[in-house]
Amino acid sequence: MNAVLIAVLVMLILSVVRVHVVLALFIGAIVGGLLGGLGLDGTMLAFQEGLSGGAQIALSYALLGAFAMAVASSGLPNLLANW
């Protein structure tokens, strides 16, 4: 079976049993890398390089989510809806 397919199945199973998404992603990446023949060092290096490319976008989404929660918690949407 393909290492990528097994890694995705591991992530899906971990998500179904309610493991945190980031932890499921990390474990799935390690399983996929090891089954793909990269070894632990190669797997971690590939994982780090993949994360560094999307870090700026992920940070933007995280800040946007925090801003959205702050606005929602402030009561401003209800105030505008009732105005």
GROMACS .gro file of C-alpha atoms in nm:
model
   83
    1MET     CA    1   0.000   0.000   0.000
    2ASN     CA    2   0.120   0.353  -0.074
    3ALA     CA    3   0.289   0.537   0.215
    4VAL     CA    4   0.088   0.853   0.145
    5LEU     CA    5  -0.239   0.661   0.156
    6ILE     CA    6  -0.145   0.500   0.486
    7ALA     CA    7  -0.044   0.839   0.631
    8VAL     CA    8  -0.379   0.989   0.529
    9LEU     CA    9  -0.565   0.692   0.678
   10VAL     CA   10  -0.371   0.733   1.004
   11MET     CA   11  -0.466   1.103   1.016
   12LEU     CA   12  -0.830   1.021   0.945
   13ILE     CA   13  -0.844   0.751   1.211
   14LEU     CA   14  -0.680   0.978   1.468
   15SER     CA   15  -0.927   1.254   1.383
   16VAL     CA   16  -1.222   1.017   1.421
   17VAL     CA   17  -1.104   0.914   1.768
   18ARG     CA   18  -1.087   1.286   1.855
   19VAL     CA   19  -0.710   1.336   1.865
   20HIS     CA   20  -0.610   1.700   1.818
   21VAL     CA   21  -0.569   1.787   1.450
   22VAL     CA   22  -0.212   1.914   1.479
   23LEU     CA   23  -0.104   1.601   1.664
   24ALA     CA   24  -0.281   1.381   1.406
   25LEU     CA   25  -0.103   1.570   1.126
   26PHE     CA   26   0.233   1.528   1.296
   27ILE     CA   27   0.186   1.156   1.362
   28GLY     CA   28   0.057   1.099   1.010
   29ALA     CA   29   0.358   1.279   0.865
   30ILE     CA   30   0.598   1.067   1.068
   31VAL     CA   31   0.421   0.745   0.968
   32GLY     CA   32   0.419   0.845   0.602
   33GLY     CA   33   0.784   0.946   0.604
   34LEU     CA   34   0.899   0.631   0.777
   35LEU     CA   35   0.694   0.407   0.547
   36GLY     CA   36   0.820   0.603   0.247
   37GLY     CA   37   1.179   0.523   0.340
   38LEU     CA   38   1.294   0.869   0.448
   39GLY     CA   39   1.399   0.766   0.797
   40LEU     CA   40   1.332   0.979   1.102
   41ASP     CA   41   1.582   1.253   1.014
   42GLY     CA   42   1.460   1.285   0.656
   43THR     CA   43   1.099   1.283   0.769
   44MET     CA   44   1.154   1.562   1.019
   45LEU     CA   45   1.349   1.766   0.763
   46ALA     CA   46   1.076   1.729   0.501
   47PHE     CA   47   0.812   1.816   0.762
   48GLN     CA   48   1.000   2.131   0.867
   49GLU     CA   49   1.051   2.244   0.508
   50GLY     CA   50   0.683   2.191   0.434
   51LEU     CA   51   0.580   2.391   0.739
   52SER     CA   52   0.815   2.678   0.667
   53GLY     CA   53   0.656   2.737   0.327
   54GLY     CA   54   0.308   2.774   0.472
   55ALA     CA   55   0.397   2.940   0.802
   56GLN     CA   56   0.316   3.293   0.689
   57ILE     CA   57  -0.024   3.189   0.553
   58ALA     CA   58  -0.099   2.987   0.866
   59LEU     CA   59  -0.010   3.282   1.087
   60SER     CA   60  -0.238   3.508   0.882
   61TYR     CA   61  -0.527   3.264   0.923
   62ALA     CA   62  -0.461   3.230   1.296
   63LEU     CA   63  -0.462   3.607   1.343
   64LEU     CA   64  -0.778   3.638   1.135
   65GLY     CA   65  -0.946   3.373   1.351
   66ALA     CA   66  -0.839   3.549   1.670
   67PHE     CA   67  -0.972   3.880   1.538
   68ALA     CA   68  -1.302   3.716   1.440
   69MET     CA   69  -1.341   3.565   1.787
   70ALA     CA   70  -1.263   3.899   1.951
   71VAL     CA   71  -1.527   4.075   1.740
   72ALA     CA   72  -1.783   3.799   1.805
   73SER     CA   73  -1.717   3.805   2.180
   74SER     CA   74  -1.747   4.182   2.198
   75GLY     CA   75  -2.118   4.177   2.114
   76LEU     CA   76  -2.070   4.409   1.817
   77PRO     CA   77  -2.248   4.178   1.568
   78ASN     CA   78  -2.559   4.167   1.790
   79LEU     CA   79  -2.550   4.544   1.836
   80LEU     CA   80  -2.534   4.599   1.460
   81ALA     CA   81  -2.807   4.339   1.394
   82ASN     CA   82  -3.045   4.506   1.639
   83TRP     CA   83  -2.974   4.858   1.515
   0.00000   0.00000   0.00000
